[in-house]
Amino acid sequence: MNLRSTLPLLGLPAILLFSCTKTDQLLNLEELALKKSGDKKQVKCVDVDGNSYRTVKIGDKVWMAENLRVTRYRNGQAIPNVSNATEWKNTITATTKGAWCYYDNNTSNNLPYGKLYNWYAVSDTRGLAPKGWHIPTEQEWIELGRALGGCETAASKMKTTGNLTAGDGLWQAPNDDATNSSGFSAFPAGDRNSEGVFAGKSQRTRFWTSVQWEGDPSMIYCLSTNMFAGNPLLVNNDYDIIGYFSSYAAVGGLSVRCVKD
């Protein structure tokens, strides 16, 4: 994966968010986290499947405060649910390239983690975002970070609080820096790589942008907790950068957040 510092842009870098698992407590924790997410004054956001999403205003933009869960494009046509790893890998050569999946192909991961989408679904002209919404550009992610005080503080303000070890959150311990004061409510949804392998649930989350970068298949925006199992992660001590933008394989499966037009 090619890394690109966001320092010249003075913006919020990419995000990797982290945590652990207690299966018997997950449902209650997810419900609690969702109740705490989003803005009290909600801007309506409903996708073509009828899923409603909490929203939050950060700076001058209104963002979804939940990950996208839609199974159809805006015109009503289905996005293939691809569970098989080989088929997922081969979406790069398939006639219908767009695809989504649940993490670990387990429907219980739909809430609050949402679905994982490949780049072809994100960039499809039929539209992945709900009507009146769009996939954020790199610049919109940068502006989000600036609105939250810059890259030194934005990540902690965007993560849901608590950890699974303590039984009060979905992140791997310690997650002490998280406040979710922005209401963005970033969950550790994990991802699916170009080989169809799942990784990172309870440890990180990565979001697609709507742009491509100099011939690389696509650009992702990733947010970092700066803590993983108690150790620093992606912290640049020279510039206090806690994340990055980078390219990612178009067949990879990442989370999606949308911004109001």
Coordinates of C-alpha atoms in Angstrom, one line a residue:
M1 CA 0.0 0.0 0.0
N2 CA 1.5 3.4 -1.0
L3 CA 1.4 6.0 1.8
R4 CA 1.2 9.7 1.2
S5 CA 1.6 12.2 3.9
T6 CA -1.1 14.7 4.4
L7 CA 1.2 17.3 5.9
P8 CA 1.3 19.5 2.8
L9 CA -2.5 19.6 2.9
L10 CA -2.6 20.3 6.6
G11 CA -5.6 17.9 6.7
L12 CA -6.9 14.9 8.5
P13 CA -5.0 11.8 7.4
A14 CA -6.2 8.3 6.9
I15 CA -7.8 6.3 9.7
L16 CA -7.1 2.9 11.3
L17 CA -9.3 2.2 14.3
F18 CA -8.9 -0.6 16.9
S19 CA -10.5 -3.1 19.4
C20 CA -11.4 -6.7 20.7
T21 CA -14.4 -9.1 21.0
K22 CA -16.9 -10.4 23.6
T23 CA -19.6 -12.1 21.5
D24 CA -22.1 -12.4 24.3
Q25 CA -22.1 -8.6 24.9
L26 CA -21.8 -7.4 21.3
L27 CA -25.5 -6.7 20.6
N28 CA -26.0 -4.6 23.7
L29 CA -22.8 -2.7 23.1
E30 CA -23.7 -2.0 19.4
E31 CA -27.2 -0.7 20.4
L32 CA -25.6 1.5 23.1
A33 CA -23.1 2.9 20.7
L34 CA -25.7 3.7 18.0
K35 CA -27.9 5.5 20.6
K36 CA -24.9 7.7 21.4
S37 CA -24.0 8.5 17.8
G38 CA -25.2 11.3 15.6
D39 CA -26.6 14.7 16.0
K40 CA -29.7 15.5 18.1
K41 CA -31.1 17.6 15.2
Q42 CA -31.1 15.0 12.6
V43 CA -30.9 15.7 8.8
K44 CA -32.9 12.9 7.1
C45 CA -30.9 10.3 5.3
V46 CA -32.6 7.2 3.8
D47 CA -31.2 4.9 1.2
V48 CA -33.0 3.1 -1.6
D49 CA -33.5 0.0 0.6
G50 CA -35.3 2.1 3.2
N51 CA -32.4 2.1 5.7
S52 CA -32.4 5.3 7.8
Y53 CA -29.1 6.7 9.0
R54 CA -28.2 9.0 11.9
T55 CA -26.4 12.2 10.7
V56 CA -24.2 14.8 12.2
K57 CA -23.0 18.3 11.1
I58 CA -19.3 18.8 11.4
G59 CA -18.0 22.1 10.1
D60 CA -20.3 23.1 7.3
K61 CA -21.0 19.6 6.1
V62 CA -23.6 17.0 7.2
W63 CA -22.2 13.5 7.4
M64 CA -23.7 10.1 8.0
A65 CA -23.0 9.0 11.5
E66 CA -23.3 5.3 10.5
N67 CA -21.7 3.2 7.9
L68 CA -23.6 2.5 4.7
R69 CA -25.8 -0.7 4.5
V70 CA -27.5 -0.4 1.1
T71 CA -27.7 -3.4 -1.3
R72 CA -28.9 -1.6 -4.4
Y73 CA -27.7 1.3 -6.5
R74 CA -29.8 4.5 -6.5
N75 CA -31.7 3.4 -9.6
G76 CA -32.9 0.2 -7.8
Q77 CA -30.5 -2.3 -9.5
A78 CA -29.0 -4.8 -7.2
I79 CA -25.3 -4.7 -6.1
P80 CA -24.0 -8.3 -6.1
N81 CA -23.4 -9.8 -2.6
V82 CA -20.1 -11.7 -3.1
S83 CA -19.2 -13.9 -0.2
N84 CA -16.8 -16.4 -1.9
A85 CA -13.1 -15.2 -1.7
T86 CA -12.2 -16.2 -5.2
E87 CA -15.2 -14.6 -6.7
W88 CA -14.5 -11.4 -4.7
K89 CA -10.9 -11.4 -6.0
N90 CA -12.2 -11.8 -9.6
T91 CA -14.6 -8.9 -9.5
I92 CA -11.8 -7.0 -11.2
T93 CA -12.5 -9.0 -14.4
A94 CA -16.2 -9.6 -13.9
T95 CA -18.8 -8.0 -16.2
T96 CA -20.6 -6.7 -13.1
K97 CA -17.7 -5.4 -11.0
G98 CA -19.5 -3.8 -8.1
A99 CA -19.8 -5.9 -5.0
W100 CA -20.6 -5.8 -1.3
C101 CA -20.3 -8.2 1.7
Y102 CA -20.7 -8.5 5.4
Y103 CA -17.5 -8.7 7.4
D104 CA -16.8 -12.5 7.7
N105 CA -20.0 -13.0 5.6
N106 CA -21.9 -12.8 8.8
T107 CA -25.2 -10.9 8.8
S108 CA -24.8 -10.0 12.5
N109 CA -22.1 -7.6 11.4
N110 CA -24.5 -5.4 9.5
L111 CA -25.1 -3.2 12.6
P112 CA -23.3 -1.1 13.6
Y113 CA -20.5 -2.0 11.2
G114 CA -22.4 -1.7 7.9
K115 CA -21.4 -3.4 4.7
L116 CA -18.0 -3.5 2.9
Y117 CA -18.0 -2.3 -0.7
N118 CA -15.4 -2.6 -3.4
W119 CA -14.3 0.4 -5.4
Y120 CA -16.4 -0.6 -8.4
A121 CA -19.6 -0.2 -6.4
V122 CA -18.4 3.1 -5.0
S123 CA -17.6 4.6 -8.4
D124 CA -20.5 3.1 -10.3
T125 CA -22.5 5.8 -12.2
R126 CA -25.8 4.3 -11.0
G127 CA -25.0 5.8 -7.6
L128 CA -24.1 4.1 -4.3
A129 CA -25.0 7.0 -2.0
P130 CA -28.6 7.8 -1.1
K131 CA -30.3 10.5 -3.1
G132 CA -29.1 13.9 -2.1
W133 CA -25.9 12.5 -0.8
H134 CA -22.5 11.5 -2.2
I135 CA -19.3 9.7 -1.5
P136 CA -16.9 12.2 0.1
T137 CA -13.9 13.5 -1.8
E138 CA -10.4 13.6 -0.3
Q139 CA -10.8 17.3 0.2
E140 CA -14.0 16.8 2.2
W141 CA -12.2 14.4 4.5
I142 CA -9.5 17.0 5.0
E143 CA -12.1 19.7 5.8
L144 CA -13.6 17.3 8.3
G145 CA -10.3 17.0 10.1
R146 CA -9.7 20.7 10.1
A147 CA -13.2 21.3 11.6
L148 CA -12.2 19.0 14.4
G149 CA -9.0 20.8 15.2
G150 CA -6.6 19.0 12.8
C151 CA -5.0 15.6 12.6
E152 CA -3.6 15.7 16.2
T153 CA -7.1 15.6 17.7
A154 CA -9.6 14.6 15.0
A155 CA -9.2 10.8 15.3
S156 CA -10.1 10.7 19.0
K157 CA -13.1 12.9 18.4
M158 CA -14.4 10.6 15.7
K159 CA -14.1 7.2 17.5
T160 CA -16.8 5.6 19.6
T161 CA -15.8 5.3 23.2
G162 CA -15.0 2.4 25.5
N163 CA -13.5 -1.1 24.8
L164 CA -14.6 -4.7 24.8
T165 CA -12.2 -5.7 27.5
A166 CA -14.0 -3.3 29.9
G167 CA -17.4 -4.3 28.4
D168 CA -18.3 -0.7 27.5
G169 CA -17.4 -0.4 23.8
L170 CA -16.4 -2.2 20.6
W171 CA -12.8 -1.2 20.3
Q172 CA -9.8 -3.2 21.4
A173 CA -8.4 -1.9 24.7
P174 CA -7.3 0.6 25.7
N175 CA -9.0 3.1 23.4
D176 CA -8.5 5.7 26.1
D177 CA -8.1 8.6 23.7
A178 CA -11.6 8.2 22.2
T179 CA -14.3 10.7 23.0
N180 CA -16.6 10.7 19.9
S181 CA -17.3 14.4 20.8
S182 CA -17.9 15.0 17.1
G183 CA -20.7 12.5 16.9
F184 CA -19.1 10.9 13.8
S185 CA -19.1 7.5 15.6
A186 CA -16.4 5.6 13.8
F187 CA -16.7 1.9 14.5
P188 CA -13.9 -0.7 14.1
A189 CA -15.5 -2.4 11.0
G190 CA -12.4 -4.0 9.6
D191 CA -12.0 -4.6 5.9
R192 CA -11.6 -7.2 3.1
N193 CA -8.4 -7.3 1.0
S194 CA -7.9 -8.0 -2.7
E195 CA -7.6 -11.7 -2.0
G196 CA -11.0 -11.8 -0.3
V197 CA -9.5 -12.1 3.2
F198 CA -11.2 -10.4 6.1
A199 CA -9.1 -8.6 8.7
G200 CA -9.2 -5.8 11.3
K201 CA -12.6 -6.0 12.9
S202 CA -12.4 -4.4 16.3
Q203 CA -9.0 -3.1 15.3
R204 CA -9.5 -0.5 12.5
T205 CA -11.8 1.1 10.0
R206 CA -11.1 2.4 6.5
F207 CA -13.3 4.5 4.3
W208 CA -13.4 5.0 0.5
T209 CA -13.1 8.4 -1.0
S210 CA -14.7 9.2 -4.4
V211 CA -11.4 9.9 -6.1
Q212 CA -8.5 8.1 -7.8
W213 CA -4.9 9.0 -7.5
E214 CA -2.3 9.0 -10.3
G215 CA -3.2 5.6 -11.8
D216 CA -3.6 3.8 -8.5
P217 CA -6.8 1.9 -8.5
S218 CA -8.4 4.2 -5.9
M219 CA -7.8 6.3 -2.9
I220 CA -8.9 5.5 0.7
Y221 CA -9.2 7.6 3.7
C222 CA -8.3 5.8 6.9
L223 CA -8.5 7.2 10.4
S224 CA -6.1 6.1 13.1
T225 CA -6.7 5.6 16.8
N226 CA -2.9 6.0 17.4
M227 CA -3.2 3.1 19.8
F228 CA -3.2 -0.7 19.1
A229 CA -2.7 -3.0 22.1
G230 CA -1.2 -0.1 23.9
N231 CA 1.5 0.7 21.3
P232 CA 1.8 3.8 19.1
L233 CA 0.4 3.3 15.6
L234 CA 1.1 5.4 12.6
V235 CA 2.3 8.3 14.7
N236 CA 4.8 10.5 12.9
N237 CA 6.8 12.1 15.8
D238 CA 8.2 14.8 13.5
Y239 CA 4.8 16.2 12.5
D240 CA 2.4 14.7 15.0
I241 CA 0.5 13.0 12.1
I242 CA -1.7 10.1 13.3
G243 CA -2.9 8.8 9.9
Y244 CA -2.6 9.0 6.1
F245 CA -4.2 8.8 2.8
S246 CA -3.1 5.9 0.6
S247 CA -4.1 4.0 -2.5
Y248 CA -5.9 0.7 -2.1
A249 CA -6.8 -2.2 -4.4
A250 CA -10.1 -1.5 -6.3
V251 CA -11.3 -5.0 -5.3
G252 CA -10.7 -4.4 -1.6
G253 CA -13.8 -4.1 0.6
L254 CA -14.0 -1.0 2.8
S255 CA -16.7 1.0 4.7
V256 CA -18.5 3.9 3.2
R257 CA -19.7 7.2 4.8
C258 CA -21.7 9.7 2.7
V259 CA -21.9 13.5 2.8
K260 CA -25.0 15.6 2.1
D261 CA -25.0 17.4 -1.3

